[in-house]
Amino acid sequence: MINLPLLPIILPFLFAILLLFFKENIRVQRSLTLIGLLASLVAALFLVFKVKADGIQAVTLGSWPAPFGISMVSDMLAALLVTTTILLTLFIVIYSFSSIGEGRERFFYYPAILFMVTGVNGAFTTGDIFNLFVFFEVLLIASYVLIVLGGEKKQLRESIKYVLVNVISSALFVITVAFLYSVIGTLNMADISVKIAQVGQPGIITVIAILLLIVFGVKGAIFPLYFWLPGSYAAPPIPVLTLFGALLTKVGVYAIMRTYTLFFVHDIGFTHEILSVLSILTIIAGCIGALAYFDLKQIIIYNIVIAVGVILYGAAQMNESGLAGAIFYLIHDMLIKGALFLLIGIIIYVTGTSNLRKMGGLIQTHAPLGWFYLIAAFGLAGIPPLSGFVGKLLIVKGAFEAGNSWGAIILLASSLIVLLSVIRIFIYAFWGKPVAIPQTDRRPYRNMMMPAVVLVILSVLYGVGTEWLFPYMTDATNGLLQPSIYIDAVLKE
Amino acid sequence: MEFVMAIVIGILFMAAVYLILSRSLLKVILGTGLLSHGAHLLILTMGGLGGTSPPVLADGVTDYADPLPQALILTAIVISFGVTAVILVLAYRAYAVHKTDNMNLLKGNDEHD
């Protein structure tokens, strides 16, 4: 199985193409999507165990020797992220069955999702900087389709802005790749790392590092570049919002982590200092947004911004605890954001509004929804047995080890604000005087609860089973801490 | 030669930024077109403008232009072509629904739509 790293990319792609032929038949659309995602999930799990057993898996397409062909590289971090991506998409697709509506399902909703998964998995797996650009475009173009599908007034307005921001950042990505190519003369990421080490990171490489930070910062929504995110993400329907919130920004975060641990490790005092200052500012900006709104969607959307800041702050420490914490928190955040968005989607479905001031007393009619939301909220804030704890603990530990006590204290304080912002939803929506809610069907409610509840349970298991996950995370951390492992796996000879 | 190209590309970027900051949606889209032209020319220039022959194998020729940037540009061109087509149709639909192409008027949020 030499091509195993490619399977989680190829399988969704293949099924997306198949789905294009059955536009009108919703039953075929749904079942093929499920089969495709399940097959990819099996392949991804195989990949994780293969990487665990045999080390980093590298495939050079077309059997060209490493720096000349395109390499696809699955290290433990990429394999774990690919698995999480497919798992989340599976739940979101099941949730979509009862919430997205037939109109959208008939117009290439599922193919667009599968194409997006192709792009996301490709971006996680690729070992070539220009190929990364191409996979970014694959996932972005699919996301343009998803964000505008349905053509509501709000969607049209926000998708124009979303597309424009991404077109500009893509152009900047091309420009940066051009600069990098002229300085280094190669596109293979392992080879770039070797060549940068040879020239010892002169000033121009640091400029390129900052340019890449701007490019991926726009995709991943870091502090001065997150302005597009709250408006755009509020426009599409909930399953699409979940997909975006859980996956898209994380691709940018992953790209920053990869480039800042593989390429730009020779002038840490400058590049990583900027990264950690920006991530602290990102956390603060996210906290302000999360407290400012009385709108369910906006509160959780600003929590995405906070999480991006937390993960990047961990990655910027460049020590073992910080990076391990960042990886733990990255996967935790994908799971818990998925769960939270699905749950608030159900709250919005039940109450018919996303305005907190118009809700109340839901615990009397929808108790399971309330309690599972509370578990997810505690998990997000990082209360010990739940999933957010270990990641944040390690990040804070890493920050103290690196001597950044102030950042660590701000990080801990931000947890309180996160908790306050999500508990406010619980207090307003579930406690208090019951408000008259529109009569809704119980069946779609039950069908939507199922994937959300399973996701919450998974995130609890993720927190409880830390011990069991630890060897995998250690492998992923080592891959980031020691670029030589990655380089040796790609440039074998 | 690279110096002249750098100045031309700089002017393209300048015009693109100016157009993208304007109010009319069509001008913004024209700006993204200029931006991608600039980016593509930049790849060509940064690859080096040396080499006298096109990158096609032929007898007795040893001095080829670098083939890699040309392949990158070709990829980037079709991608930006696709995205431009999407954004043009999007602008058309948005004009049909919102009855305006003024970016300043395309605002609102959940509470004030």
Coordinates of C-alpha atoms in Angstrom, one line a residue:
Chain A
M1 CA 0.0 0.0 0.0
I2 CA 2.6 2.5 -1.1
N3 CA -0.1 5.0 -2.2
L4 CA -1.9 5.0 1.2
P5 CA -1.3 8.7 1.9
L6 CA -3.2 9.6 -1.3
L7 CA -6.4 7.6 -0.5
P8 CA -8.0 10.2 1.8
I9 CA -7.6 12.7 -1.0
I10 CA -8.5 10.6 -4.0
L11 CA -11.6 8.9 -2.5
P12 CA -13.6 12.0 -1.7
F13 CA -12.6 13.4 -5.1
L14 CA -13.7 10.2 -6.9
F15 CA -17.1 10.2 -5.1
A16 CA -17.6 13.9 -5.8
I17 CA -17.1 13.2 -9.5
L18 CA -19.6 10.3 -9.4
L19 CA -22.1 12.5 -7.6
L20 CA -22.1 15.0 -10.4
F21 CA -24.0 12.4 -12.6
F22 CA -26.9 12.0 -10.1
K23 CA -28.0 15.6 -9.6
E24 CA -31.7 15.0 -9.1
N25 CA -31.6 11.8 -7.1
I26 CA -31.3 12.9 -3.5
R27 CA -31.2 9.3 -2.1
V28 CA -28.3 8.4 -4.3
Q29 CA -26.5 11.6 -3.4
R30 CA -26.9 11.0 0.3
S31 CA -25.9 7.3 0.2
L32 CA -22.9 7.8 -2.1
T33 CA -21.6 10.7 0.1
L34 CA -21.9 8.5 3.2
I35 CA -20.1 5.6 1.5
G36 CA -17.4 7.8 0.1
L37 CA -16.7 9.4 3.5
L38 CA -16.8 6.1 5.3
A39 CA -14.3 4.6 2.9
S40 CA -12.0 7.7 3.3
L41 CA -12.3 7.4 7.1
V42 CA -11.2 3.8 7.0
A43 CA -8.3 4.7 4.7
A44 CA -7.3 7.6 7.0
L45 CA -7.4 5.4 10.1
F46 CA -5.2 2.9 8.3
L47 CA -2.9 5.8 7.4
V48 CA -2.6 6.8 11.1
F49 CA -1.7 3.3 12.2
K50 CA 0.8 2.9 9.3
V51 CA 2.5 6.2 10.2
K52 CA 2.6 5.2 13.8
A53 CA 4.2 1.8 12.9
D54 CA 6.6 2.8 10.1
G55 CA 7.2 6.5 10.5
I56 CA 6.5 9.3 8.0
Q57 CA 5.0 8.1 4.7
A58 CA 6.2 10.0 1.6
V59 CA 5.0 9.3 -1.9
T60 CA 6.6 11.0 -4.9
L61 CA 4.0 11.2 -7.7
G62 CA 5.2 9.6 -11.0
S63 CA 8.3 8.1 -9.2
W64 CA 10.4 11.2 -9.9
P65 CA 13.1 11.5 -7.3
A66 CA 12.1 13.8 -4.4
P67 CA 12.9 17.4 -5.2
F68 CA 11.9 17.1 -8.9
G69 CA 8.4 15.6 -8.7
I70 CA 5.6 16.5 -6.4
S71 CA 5.9 14.8 -3.0
M72 CA 2.9 13.9 -0.8
V73 CA 4.0 13.5 2.8
S74 CA 1.9 12.1 5.6
D75 CA 3.5 12.7 9.0
M76 CA 1.6 12.0 12.2
L77 CA 0.2 15.6 12.4
A78 CA -1.1 15.5 8.8
A79 CA -2.5 12.0 9.3
L80 CA -4.4 13.0 12.4
L81 CA -5.7 16.1 10.8
V82 CA -6.9 14.2 7.8
T83 CA -8.7 11.7 10.0
T84 CA -10.4 14.5 12.0
T85 CA -11.4 16.3 8.9
I86 CA -13.2 13.2 7.4
L87 CA -14.8 12.3 10.7
L88 CA -16.2 15.8 11.1
T89 CA -17.4 16.0 7.6
L90 CA -19.2 12.7 8.1
F91 CA -21.2 14.1 11.1
I92 CA -21.9 17.4 9.3
V93 CA -23.2 15.5 6.2
I94 CA -25.5 13.4 8.5
Y95 CA -26.7 16.6 10.1
S96 CA -27.3 18.1 6.7
F97 CA -29.8 15.3 5.8
S98 CA -32.4 16.8 8.0
S99 CA -31.4 20.5 8.0
I100 CA -30.1 21.7 4.7
G101 CA -33.3 21.4 2.6
E102 CA -33.9 19.6 -0.7
G103 CA -33.4 22.7 -2.8
R104 CA -29.7 22.9 -1.9
E105 CA -29.3 19.1 -2.0
R106 CA -30.3 19.1 -5.6
F107 CA -27.8 21.7 -6.6
F108 CA -24.4 20.0 -6.0
Y109 CA -24.3 20.5 -2.2
Y110 CA -22.7 17.1 -1.5
P111 CA -20.2 17.2 -4.4
A112 CA -19.1 20.7 -3.2
I113 CA -18.5 19.3 0.3
L114 CA -16.5 16.4 -1.0
F115 CA -14.4 18.6 -3.3
M116 CA -13.8 20.8 -0.2
V117 CA -12.7 17.7 1.8
T118 CA -10.4 16.8 -1.2
G119 CA -8.8 20.3 -1.0
V120 CA -8.5 20.3 2.8
N121 CA -6.9 16.8 2.9
G122 CA -4.6 17.6 0.1
A123 CA -3.4 20.8 1.8
F124 CA -2.7 18.8 5.0
T125 CA -0.8 16.1 3.0
T126 CA 1.2 17.9 0.4
G127 CA 4.9 18.4 0.5
D128 CA 5.2 21.0 -2.2
I129 CA 4.6 24.7 -1.7
F130 CA 3.0 25.3 -5.1
N131 CA 0.9 22.2 -4.8
L132 CA -0.3 23.6 -1.4
F133 CA -1.4 26.7 -3.3
V134 CA -3.4 24.5 -5.8
F135 CA -5.1 22.6 -2.9
F136 CA -5.9 25.9 -1.2
E137 CA -7.7 26.9 -4.4
V138 CA -9.5 23.6 -4.6
L139 CA -10.9 24.0 -1.1
L140 CA -11.5 27.7 -1.6
I141 CA -13.5 27.4 -4.9
A142 CA -15.6 24.6 -3.3
S143 CA -16.1 26.9 -0.3
Y144 CA -17.3 29.7 -2.7
V145 CA -19.9 27.4 -4.0
L146 CA -21.0 26.4 -0.5
I147 CA -21.1 29.9 0.9
V148 CA -23.3 31.2 -1.9
L149 CA -25.4 28.1 -2.6
G150 CA -29.1 29.0 -2.1
G151 CA -28.6 32.6 -3.3
E152 CA -30.2 34.4 -0.4
K153 CA -29.7 38.1 -0.2
K154 CA -27.4 37.9 2.8
Q155 CA -25.3 35.1 1.2
L156 CA -24.8 37.0 -2.0
R157 CA -23.7 40.1 -0.2
E158 CA -21.2 38.3 2.1
S159 CA -19.9 35.8 -0.4
I160 CA -18.7 38.7 -2.6
K161 CA -16.5 39.9 0.3
Y162 CA -15.3 36.4 1.1
V163 CA -14.4 35.7 -2.5
L164 CA -12.6 39.0 -2.9
V165 CA -10.5 38.6 0.3
N166 CA -9.5 35.1 -0.7
V167 CA -8.7 36.2 -4.3
I168 CA -6.3 38.8 -3.0
S169 CA -4.7 36.5 -0.5
S170 CA -4.3 33.9 -3.2
A171 CA -2.5 36.4 -5.4
L172 CA -0.3 37.2 -2.4
F173 CA 0.5 33.5 -2.0
V174 CA 1.6 33.3 -5.7
I175 CA 3.8 36.4 -5.2
T176 CA 5.4 34.9 -2.1
V177 CA 6.0 31.6 -3.9
A178 CA 7.6 33.6 -6.7
F179 CA 10.0 35.3 -4.2
L180 CA 10.8 32.1 -2.5
Y181 CA 11.5 30.4 -5.8
S182 CA 13.9 33.2 -6.9
V183 CA 15.8 33.0 -3.6
I184 CA 15.9 29.3 -3.1
G185 CA 15.2 27.8 -6.5
T186 CA 13.0 24.9 -5.4
L187 CA 9.4 24.2 -4.5
N188 CA 9.7 21.0 -2.5
M189 CA 9.1 21.8 1.1
A190 CA 11.8 19.5 2.5
D191 CA 14.3 20.8 -0.1
I192 CA 13.4 24.4 0.7
S193 CA 14.1 23.7 4.4
V194 CA 17.5 22.2 3.5
K195 CA 18.4 25.1 1.2
I196 CA 17.3 27.8 3.7
A197 CA 19.5 26.0 6.3
Q198 CA 22.4 26.2 3.9
V199 CA 22.1 30.0 3.3
G200 CA 21.3 30.5 7.0
Q201 CA 18.1 32.7 6.7
P202 CA 19.3 36.1 5.4
G203 CA 17.0 39.1 5.7
I204 CA 15.1 38.3 2.5
I205 CA 14.0 34.9 3.9
T206 CA 12.6 36.6 7.0
V207 CA 10.6 39.0 4.7
I208 CA 9.2 35.9 2.9
A209 CA 8.4 34.4 6.3
I210 CA 6.3 37.4 7.2
L211 CA 4.7 37.4 3.8
L212 CA 3.7 33.8 4.3
L213 CA 2.4 34.7 7.8
I214 CA 0.2 37.4 6.1
V215 CA -1.1 34.9 3.4
F216 CA -1.9 32.1 5.9
G217 CA -3.1 34.6 8.5
V218 CA -5.8 35.8 6.1
K219 CA -6.9 32.2 5.6
G220 CA -6.6 31.4 9.3
A221 CA -8.0 34.7 10.6
I222 CA -5.2 36.0 12.9
F223 CA -5.4 39.5 14.5
P224 CA -5.3 42.3 12.0
L225 CA -6.5 40.0 9.2
Y226 CA -9.6 38.4 10.7
F227 CA -12.0 41.2 9.7
W228 CA -13.7 39.2 6.9
L229 CA -14.5 36.2 9.1
P230 CA -17.5 37.2 11.3
G231 CA -19.6 38.6 8.5
S232 CA -18.9 35.8 6.0
Y233 CA -19.3 32.9 8.3
A234 CA -22.7 34.1 9.6
A235 CA -24.2 34.1 6.0
P236 CA -24.4 30.4 5.0
P237 CA -26.7 27.8 6.7
I238 CA -25.5 26.0 9.8
P239 CA -23.9 22.8 8.3
V240 CA -21.8 24.9 6.0
L241 CA -20.9 27.3 8.8
T242 CA -19.8 24.2 10.8
L243 CA -17.7 22.9 8.0
F244 CA -16.0 26.3 7.6
G245 CA -15.6 27.0 11.3
A246 CA -14.2 23.6 12.0
L247 CA -12.0 23.1 9.0
L248 CA -11.1 26.1 6.8
T249 CA -9.3 28.3 9.3
K250 CA -7.5 25.3 10.6
V251 CA -5.9 24.8 7.2
G252 CA -4.3 28.2 7.5
V253 CA -3.2 27.5 11.1
Y254 CA -1.7 24.2 9.9
A255 CA 0.2 25.9 7.1
I256 CA 1.6 28.5 9.5
M257 CA 2.7 25.7 11.9
R258 CA 4.3 23.7 9.1
T259 CA 6.2 26.6 7.5
Y260 CA 7.3 28.1 10.9
T261 CA 8.6 24.8 12.1
L262 CA 10.1 23.5 8.8
F263 CA 11.4 26.6 7.0
F264 CA 11.9 29.6 9.2
V265 CA 13.7 28.2 12.3
H266 CA 16.9 30.2 12.1
D267 CA 15.8 33.6 13.3
I268 CA 13.2 32.6 15.9
G269 CA 13.8 35.8 17.9
F270 CA 12.2 37.8 15.2
T271 CA 9.6 35.7 13.3
H272 CA 8.3 33.7 16.2
E273 CA 8.2 36.7 18.5
I274 CA 5.9 38.4 15.9
L275 CA 3.8 35.3 15.7
S276 CA 3.3 35.1 19.4
V277 CA 2.5 38.8 19.8
L278 CA 0.0 38.5 17.0
S279 CA -1.6 35.4 18.5
I280 CA -2.0 37.1 21.8
L281 CA -3.7 40.1 20.0
T282 CA -5.9 37.6 18.2
I283 CA -7.0 36.1 21.5
I284 CA -7.9 39.5 22.9
A285 CA -9.7 40.6 19.7
G286 CA -11.7 37.3 19.7
C287 CA -12.6 37.8 23.4
I288 CA -13.9 41.2 22.8
G289 CA -16.1 40.0 19.9
A290 CA -17.3 37.0 21.9
L291 CA -18.5 39.2 24.7
A292 CA -20.0 41.9 22.5
Y293 CA -22.7 40.0 20.7
F294 CA -26.1 38.7 21.7
D295 CA -26.2 36.5 18.6
L296 CA -25.5 32.8 19.0
K297 CA -23.6 32.5 15.7
Q298 CA -21.4 35.5 16.3
I299 CA -20.4 34.3 19.8
I300 CA -19.2 31.0 18.5
I301 CA -17.6 32.5 15.4
Y302 CA -15.5 34.8 17.6
N303 CA -14.5 31.7 19.6
I304 CA -13.0 30.4 16.4
V305 CA -10.8 33.5 16.4
I306 CA -9.8 32.9 20.0
A307 CA -8.9 29.3 19.3
V308 CA -6.7 30.3 16.3
G309 CA -4.8 32.6 18.6
V310 CA -4.4 29.9 21.3
I311 CA -3.1 27.3 18.8
L312 CA -0.6 29.7 17.2
Y313 CA 0.6 30.9 20.5
G314 CA 1.5 27.3 21.4
A315 CA 3.2 26.8 18.1
A316 CA 5.2 30.1 18.5
Q317 CA 6.9 28.8 21.7
M318 CA 8.9 26.3 19.6
N319 CA 9.5 24.0 22.6
E320 CA 8.1 20.5 23.1
S321 CA 5.3 21.4 25.5
G322 CA 4.1 24.3 23.4
L323 CA 4.0 22.4 20.1
A324 CA 2.4 19.3 21.7
G325 CA -0.2 21.6 23.3
A326 CA -0.9 23.3 20.0
I327 CA -1.5 19.9 18.3
F328 CA -3.7 18.7 21.1
Y329 CA -5.7 22.0 21.0
L330 CA -5.9 22.0 17.2
I331 CA -7.7 18.7 17.0
H332 CA -9.8 19.4 20.2
D333 CA -10.9 22.6 18.7
M334 CA -12.0 21.0 15.4
L335 CA -14.1 18.5 17.3
I336 CA -15.6 20.9 19.8
K337 CA -16.3 23.7 17.3
G338 CA -18.1 21.1 15.1
A339 CA -20.2 20.0 18.1
L340 CA -21.0 23.6 19.3
F341 CA -22.0 24.8 15.8
L342 CA -24.3 21.8 15.4
L343 CA -25.8 22.3 18.8
I344 CA -26.5 26.0 18.3
G345 CA -27.9 25.1 14.9
I346 CA -30.5 23.0 16.7
I347 CA -31.2 25.8 19.2
I348 CA -31.8 28.1 16.2
Y349 CA -34.0 25.5 14.6
V350 CA -36.1 25.1 17.8
T351 CA -36.5 28.7 18.7
G352 CA -36.5 30.1 15.1
T353 CA -34.1 32.9 16.0
S354 CA -30.4 33.4 16.7
N355 CA -31.0 36.4 19.0
L356 CA -30.3 35.5 22.6
R357 CA -32.7 38.1 24.0
K358 CA -35.7 36.3 22.4
M359 CA -35.0 33.0 24.0
G360 CA -35.6 31.4 27.4
G361 CA -36.6 28.3 29.4
L362 CA -35.6 25.8 26.8
I363 CA -34.4 23.4 29.5
Q364 CA -38.0 22.5 30.3
T365 CA -38.8 21.4 26.8
H366 CA -35.4 20.3 25.4
A367 CA -33.4 19.0 28.3
P368 CA -30.9 16.8 26.5
L369 CA -30.0 19.7 24.2
G370 CA -29.3 21.8 27.2
W371 CA -27.1 19.3 29.0
F372 CA -25.1 18.3 26.0
Y373 CA -24.6 22.0 25.1
L374 CA -23.3 22.5 28.7
I375 CA -20.8 19.7 28.3
A376 CA -19.6 21.1 25.0
A377 CA -19.3 24.6 26.6
F378 CA -17.2 23.2 29.5
G379 CA -15.1 21.3 27.0
L380 CA -14.5 24.4 25.0
A381 CA -13.4 26.3 28.1
G382 CA -11.0 23.5 29.1
I383 CA -12.4 22.2 32.4
P384 CA -10.3 19.2 33.4
P385 CA -11.8 15.9 32.5
L386 CA -12.9 17.4 29.1
S387 CA -11.0 17.8 25.9
G388 CA -9.8 21.4 26.0
F389 CA -7.8 21.0 29.2
V390 CA -4.6 19.1 28.1
G391 CA -3.9 21.2 25.1
K392 CA -4.2 24.5 27.0
L393 CA -2.3 23.1 30.0
L394 CA 0.6 22.1 27.7
I395 CA 0.5 25.5 25.9
V396 CA 0.7 27.4 29.2
K397 CA 3.5 25.1 30.4
G398 CA 5.4 25.7 27.2
A399 CA 4.9 29.5 27.5
F400 CA 6.3 29.5 31.1
E401 CA 9.2 27.3 30.0
A402 CA 10.0 29.8 27.2
G403 CA 9.8 32.7 29.7
N404 CA 6.6 34.2 28.2
S405 CA 4.7 34.4 31.5
W406 CA 2.5 37.4 30.4
G407 CA 1.3 35.6 27.4
A408 CA 0.4 32.5 29.5
I409 CA -1.5 34.7 32.0
I410 CA -3.5 36.3 29.1
L411 CA -4.2 32.8 27.7
L412 CA -5.5 31.6 31.1
A413 CA -7.6 34.8 31.5
S414 CA -9.1 34.2 28.0
S415 CA -10.4 30.8 29.1
L416 CA -12.6 32.6 31.6
I417 CA -14.0 34.9 28.9
V418 CA -14.6 31.9 26.6
L419 CA -16.4 30.2 29.5
L420 CA -18.4 33.4 30.2
S421 CA -19.4 33.8 26.5
V422 CA -20.7 30.3 26.0
I423 CA -22.3 30.0 29.4
R424 CA -24.2 33.2 28.6
I425 CA -25.8 31.3 25.8
F426 CA -26.8 28.5 28.2
I427 CA -28.2 31.0 30.8
Y428 CA -30.2 33.0 28.3
A429 CA -31.5 30.2 26.1
F430 CA -32.1 27.4 28.7
W431 CA -32.8 29.1 32.0
G432 CA -35.2 31.8 32.7
K433 CA -38.9 32.2 31.8
P434 CA -40.0 30.0 28.9
V435 CA -40.7 32.0 25.8
A436 CA -43.3 30.9 23.3
I437 CA -41.4 29.0 20.6
P438 CA -42.8 28.1 17.2
Q439 CA -44.2 24.6 16.7
T440 CA -41.5 22.4 15.2
D441 CA -41.3 18.8 14.2
R442 CA -39.7 16.5 16.7
R443 CA -38.3 14.2 14.0
P444 CA -35.8 16.5 12.3
Y445 CA -34.9 17.6 15.9
R446 CA -34.0 14.1 16.9
N447 CA -32.2 13.4 13.6
M448 CA -30.1 16.6 14.1
M449 CA -29.4 15.7 17.7
M450 CA -27.8 12.4 16.8
P451 CA -24.6 13.6 15.1
A452 CA -24.2 16.5 17.5
V453 CA -24.5 14.2 20.6
V454 CA -22.0 11.7 19.1
L455 CA -19.6 14.6 18.4
V456 CA -19.9 15.8 22.0
I457 CA -19.3 12.3 23.3
L458 CA -16.3 11.9 21.0
S459 CA -14.8 15.2 22.4
V460 CA -15.4 13.9 25.9
L461 CA -13.6 10.7 25.0
Y462 CA -10.8 12.8 23.5
G463 CA -10.4 14.5 26.9
V464 CA -10.6 11.3 28.9
G465 CA -8.5 9.2 26.6
T466 CA -5.5 11.6 26.6
E467 CA -3.3 8.9 27.9
W468 CA -4.1 6.6 25.0
L469 CA -3.6 9.4 22.4
F470 CA -0.3 10.6 23.9
P471 CA 2.0 8.4 21.8
Y472 CA 0.4 9.7 18.6
M473 CA 0.7 13.3 19.7
T474 CA 4.4 12.8 20.7
D475 CA 5.1 11.5 17.2
A476 CA 3.4 14.5 15.7
T477 CA 5.3 16.9 18.0
N478 CA 8.7 15.2 17.2
G479 CA 8.0 15.6 13.5
L480 CA 7.6 19.4 14.0
L481 CA 10.4 19.8 16.5
Q482 CA 13.0 18.0 14.4
P483 CA 12.7 19.0 10.8
S484 CA 15.4 16.5 10.0
I485 CA 13.0 13.6 10.4
Y486 CA 10.7 15.2 7.8
I487 CA 13.5 16.0 5.5
D488 CA 15.1 12.5 5.7
A489 CA 11.7 10.9 5.0
V490 CA 11.2 13.0 1.8
L491 CA 14.7 13.2 0.4
K492 CA 15.5 9.6 1.0
E493 CA 18.7 9.3 -1.0
Chain B
M1 CA 15.5 43.5 -18.0
E2 CA 14.4 42.2 -14.6
F3 CA 14.6 45.7 -13.3
V4 CA 12.2 47.1 -15.9
M5 CA 9.8 44.2 -15.3
A6 CA 9.9 44.8 -11.5
I7 CA 8.9 48.4 -12.1
V8 CA 6.1 47.5 -14.5
I9 CA 4.8 44.8 -12.1
G10 CA 4.9 47.4 -9.3
I11 CA 2.8 49.7 -11.3
L12 CA 0.3 46.9 -12.0
F13 CA 0.1 46.2 -8.3
M14 CA -0.4 49.9 -7.6
A15 CA -3.3 50.1 -10.1
A16 CA -4.8 46.9 -8.7
V17 CA -4.7 48.1 -5.1
Y18 CA -6.2 51.5 -6.2
L19 CA -9.0 49.8 -8.1
I20 CA -9.7 47.2 -5.3
L21 CA -10.2 50.1 -2.9
S22 CA -12.8 51.8 -5.1
R23 CA -16.5 51.7 -4.5
S24 CA -17.8 50.1 -7.7
L25 CA -17.9 46.4 -7.7
L26 CA -16.8 46.1 -11.4
K27 CA -13.8 48.2 -10.7
V28 CA -12.9 45.9 -7.8
I29 CA -13.1 42.9 -10.2
L30 CA -10.9 44.7 -12.7
G31 CA -8.5 45.3 -9.9
T32 CA -8.3 41.6 -9.1
G33 CA -7.6 41.0 -12.8
L34 CA -4.7 43.4 -12.8
L35 CA -3.5 41.8 -9.5
S36 CA -3.3 38.4 -11.0
H37 CA -1.5 39.7 -14.1
G38 CA 1.0 41.3 -11.8
A39 CA 1.4 38.1 -9.9
H40 CA 1.9 36.0 -13.0
L41 CA 4.4 38.4 -14.5
L42 CA 6.2 38.3 -11.2
I43 CA 6.6 34.5 -11.3
L44 CA 8.1 34.8 -14.8
T45 CA 10.5 37.6 -13.7
M46 CA 11.5 36.0 -10.5
G47 CA 12.3 32.7 -12.3
G48 CA 14.9 34.8 -14.2
L49 CA 14.6 36.1 -17.7
G50 CA 17.7 34.3 -19.0
G51 CA 17.7 31.6 -21.6
T52 CA 17.4 32.1 -25.3
S53 CA 15.3 29.2 -26.5
P54 CA 11.8 28.1 -25.5
P55 CA 11.8 25.1 -23.2
V56 CA 11.3 22.5 -26.0
L57 CA 14.0 19.8 -26.5
A58 CA 15.8 20.4 -29.8
D59 CA 19.1 19.3 -31.2
G60 CA 22.1 21.5 -30.5
V61 CA 20.3 23.9 -28.1
T62 CA 21.7 24.1 -24.5
D63 CA 20.4 27.5 -23.3
Y64 CA 16.8 27.0 -22.4
A65 CA 14.4 29.3 -20.5
D66 CA 13.5 28.0 -17.1
P67 CA 10.4 25.7 -17.7
L68 CA 9.2 25.6 -14.1
P69 CA 7.9 29.2 -13.8
Q70 CA 6.0 28.8 -17.0
A71 CA 4.2 25.7 -15.7
L72 CA 3.4 27.5 -12.5
I73 CA 2.0 30.5 -14.4
L74 CA -0.1 28.3 -16.6
T75 CA -1.6 26.7 -13.5
A76 CA -2.2 30.0 -11.8
I77 CA -3.8 31.5 -14.9
V78 CA -6.5 28.8 -15.2
I79 CA -7.2 29.0 -11.5
S80 CA -7.6 32.8 -11.6
F81 CA -9.6 32.5 -14.7
G82 CA -12.0 30.1 -13.0
V83 CA -12.3 32.3 -9.9
T84 CA -12.8 35.5 -12.0
A85 CA -15.7 33.7 -13.9
V86 CA -17.2 32.8 -10.5
I87 CA -16.9 36.4 -9.1
L88 CA -18.3 38.0 -12.3
V89 CA -21.4 35.8 -12.1
L90 CA -21.6 36.5 -8.4
A91 CA -21.5 40.2 -9.1
Y92 CA -24.2 39.9 -11.7
R93 CA -26.5 37.9 -9.3
A94 CA -25.8 40.4 -6.5
Y95 CA -26.7 43.2 -8.8
A96 CA -29.9 41.5 -9.7
V97 CA -30.9 41.0 -6.1
H98 CA -29.5 44.0 -4.3
K99 CA -30.0 46.5 -7.2
T100 CA -26.7 48.2 -6.5
D101 CA -23.0 47.8 -7.4
N102 CA -21.9 50.2 -4.7
M103 CA -19.7 48.3 -2.2
N104 CA -20.6 50.8 0.5
L105 CA -24.3 49.9 0.3
L106 CA -23.7 46.2 0.4
K107 CA -23.7 46.0 4.2
G108 CA -25.8 44.8 7.0
N109 CA -25.9 42.1 9.6
D110 CA -28.4 39.6 11.1
E111 CA -30.3 42.2 13.1
H112 CA -30.4 44.9 10.4
D113 CA -30.8 43.2 7.0

